[in-house]
Amino acid sequence: MSDKQITLPITGMTCANCARTIERGLKRTEGVQDVTVNFASEKATVLFDPVIVPEEKLVKTIKSHG
C-alpha cells in the first residue's frame, strides 16, 4: 500500500463544528486512513490510499459536507 498525505485548503468554515463535520465525512470515505481538519488554519490534512480514492473524491466530499 502506498499511502499519500495531502493538505487541502478549506475556506468558509464558520465554526469548529464545521471542521468536525468535514472530518467525520472524510473519515467515512473508503481509502482514507487518517484526517485532521483545522478550523483556525482552514486546512485539512488527509492520509489516504490514492489507488482506492482519488484526490478529486476527497475534494467532492469536503464540498458536500461543508
C-alpha positions as YAML, in Angstrom:
chain: A
units: angstrom
residues:
- id: 1
  name: MET
  ca: [0.00, 0.00, 0.00]
- id: 2
  name: SER
  ca: [1.33, 3.41, -0.96]
- id: 3
  name: ASP
  ca: [-0.45, 5.96, 1.22]
- id: 4
  name: LYS
  ca: [-0.24, 9.63, 0.30]
- id: 5
  name: GLN
  ca: [-0.67, 12.68, 2.50]
- id: 6
  name: ILE
  ca: [-2.05, 15.95, 1.20]
- id: 7
  name: THR
  ca: [-3.10, 19.22, 2.77]
- id: 8
  name: LEU
  ca: [-6.16, 20.86, 1.27]
- id: 9
  name: PRO
  ca: [-7.35, 24.42, 1.90]
- id: 10
  name: ILE
  ca: [-10.89, 24.75, 3.23]
- id: 11
  name: THR
  ca: [-12.43, 28.20, 3.14]
- id: 12
  name: GLY
  ca: [-15.77, 29.26, 4.51]
- id: 13
  name: MET
  ca: [-15.86, 27.29, 7.76]
- id: 14
  name: THR
  ca: [-17.74, 29.38, 10.29]
- id: 15
  name: CYS
  ca: [-17.24, 27.29, 13.44]
- id: 16
  name: ALA
  ca: [-15.41, 24.33, 14.92]
- id: 17
  name: ASN
  ca: [-18.48, 22.18, 14.29]
- id: 18
  name: CYS
  ca: [-17.96, 22.70, 10.55]
- id: 19
  name: ALA
  ca: [-14.45, 21.27, 10.90]
- id: 20
  name: ARG
  ca: [-15.78, 18.25, 12.83]
- id: 21
  name: THR
  ca: [-18.47, 17.60, 10.22]
- id: 22
  name: ILE
  ca: [-15.97, 17.65, 7.38]
- id: 23
  name: GLU
  ca: [-13.54, 15.49, 9.36]
- id: 24
  name: ARG
  ca: [-16.22, 12.86, 10.04]
- id: 25
  name: GLY
  ca: [-17.25, 12.82, 6.39]
- id: 26
  name: LEU
  ca: [-13.69, 12.29, 5.21]
- id: 27
  name: LYS
  ca: [-13.04, 9.57, 7.81]
- id: 28
  name: ARG
  ca: [-16.02, 7.63, 6.44]
- id: 29
  name: THR
  ca: [-14.58, 7.72, 2.93]
- id: 30
  name: GLU
  ca: [-13.14, 4.39, 1.81]
- id: 31
  name: GLY
  ca: [-9.38, 4.61, 1.40]
- id: 32
  name: VAL
  ca: [-8.90, 7.42, 3.94]
- id: 33
  name: GLN
  ca: [-6.53, 6.32, 6.71]
- id: 34
  name: ASP
  ca: [-6.45, 9.47, 8.83]
- id: 35
  name: VAL
  ca: [-7.69, 13.05, 8.64]
- id: 36
  name: THR
  ca: [-7.31, 16.23, 10.64]
- id: 37
  name: VAL
  ca: [-9.30, 19.35, 9.88]
- id: 38
  name: ASN
  ca: [-8.04, 22.55, 11.48]
- id: 39
  name: PHE
  ca: [-10.65, 25.28, 11.76]
- id: 40
  name: ALA
  ca: [-8.14, 28.02, 12.64]
- id: 41
  name: SER
  ca: [-5.79, 27.38, 9.70]
- id: 42
  name: GLU
  ca: [-8.64, 26.40, 7.34]
- id: 43
  name: LYS
  ca: [-6.84, 23.25, 6.20]
- id: 44
  name: ALA
  ca: [-7.46, 19.52, 6.05]
- id: 45
  name: THR
  ca: [-4.58, 17.08, 6.20]
- id: 46
  name: VAL
  ca: [-5.57, 13.72, 4.77]
- id: 47
  name: LEU
  ca: [-3.66, 10.43, 4.71]
- id: 48
  name: PHE
  ca: [-5.20, 8.20, 2.05]
- id: 49
  name: ASP
  ca: [-4.61, 5.42, -0.46]
- id: 50
  name: PRO
  ca: [-4.72, 7.02, -3.93]
- id: 51
  name: VAL
  ca: [-5.41, 3.63, -5.51]
- id: 52
  name: ILE
  ca: [-8.74, 3.44, -3.64]
- id: 53
  name: VAL
  ca: [-9.76, 7.09, -3.50]
- id: 54
  name: PRO
  ca: [-8.60, 9.82, -5.90]
- id: 55
  name: GLU
  ca: [-7.90, 13.35, -4.66]
- id: 56
  name: GLU
  ca: [-10.91, 14.63, -6.61]
- id: 57
  name: LYS
  ca: [-13.22, 12.50, -4.48]
- id: 58
  name: LEU
  ca: [-11.74, 13.99, -1.31]
- id: 59
  name: VAL
  ca: [-12.47, 17.49, -2.62]
- id: 60
  name: LYS
  ca: [-16.05, 16.49, -3.52]
- id: 61
  name: THR
  ca: [-16.53, 15.01, -0.06]
- id: 62
  name: ILE
  ca: [-15.34, 18.24, 1.56]
- id: 63
  name: LYS
  ca: [-17.68, 20.31, -0.59]
- id: 64
  name: SER
  ca: [-20.64, 18.06, 0.16]
- id: 65
  name: HIS
  ca: [-20.09, 18.29, 3.93]
- id: 66
  name: GLY
  ca: [-19.13, 21.94, 4.14]
...
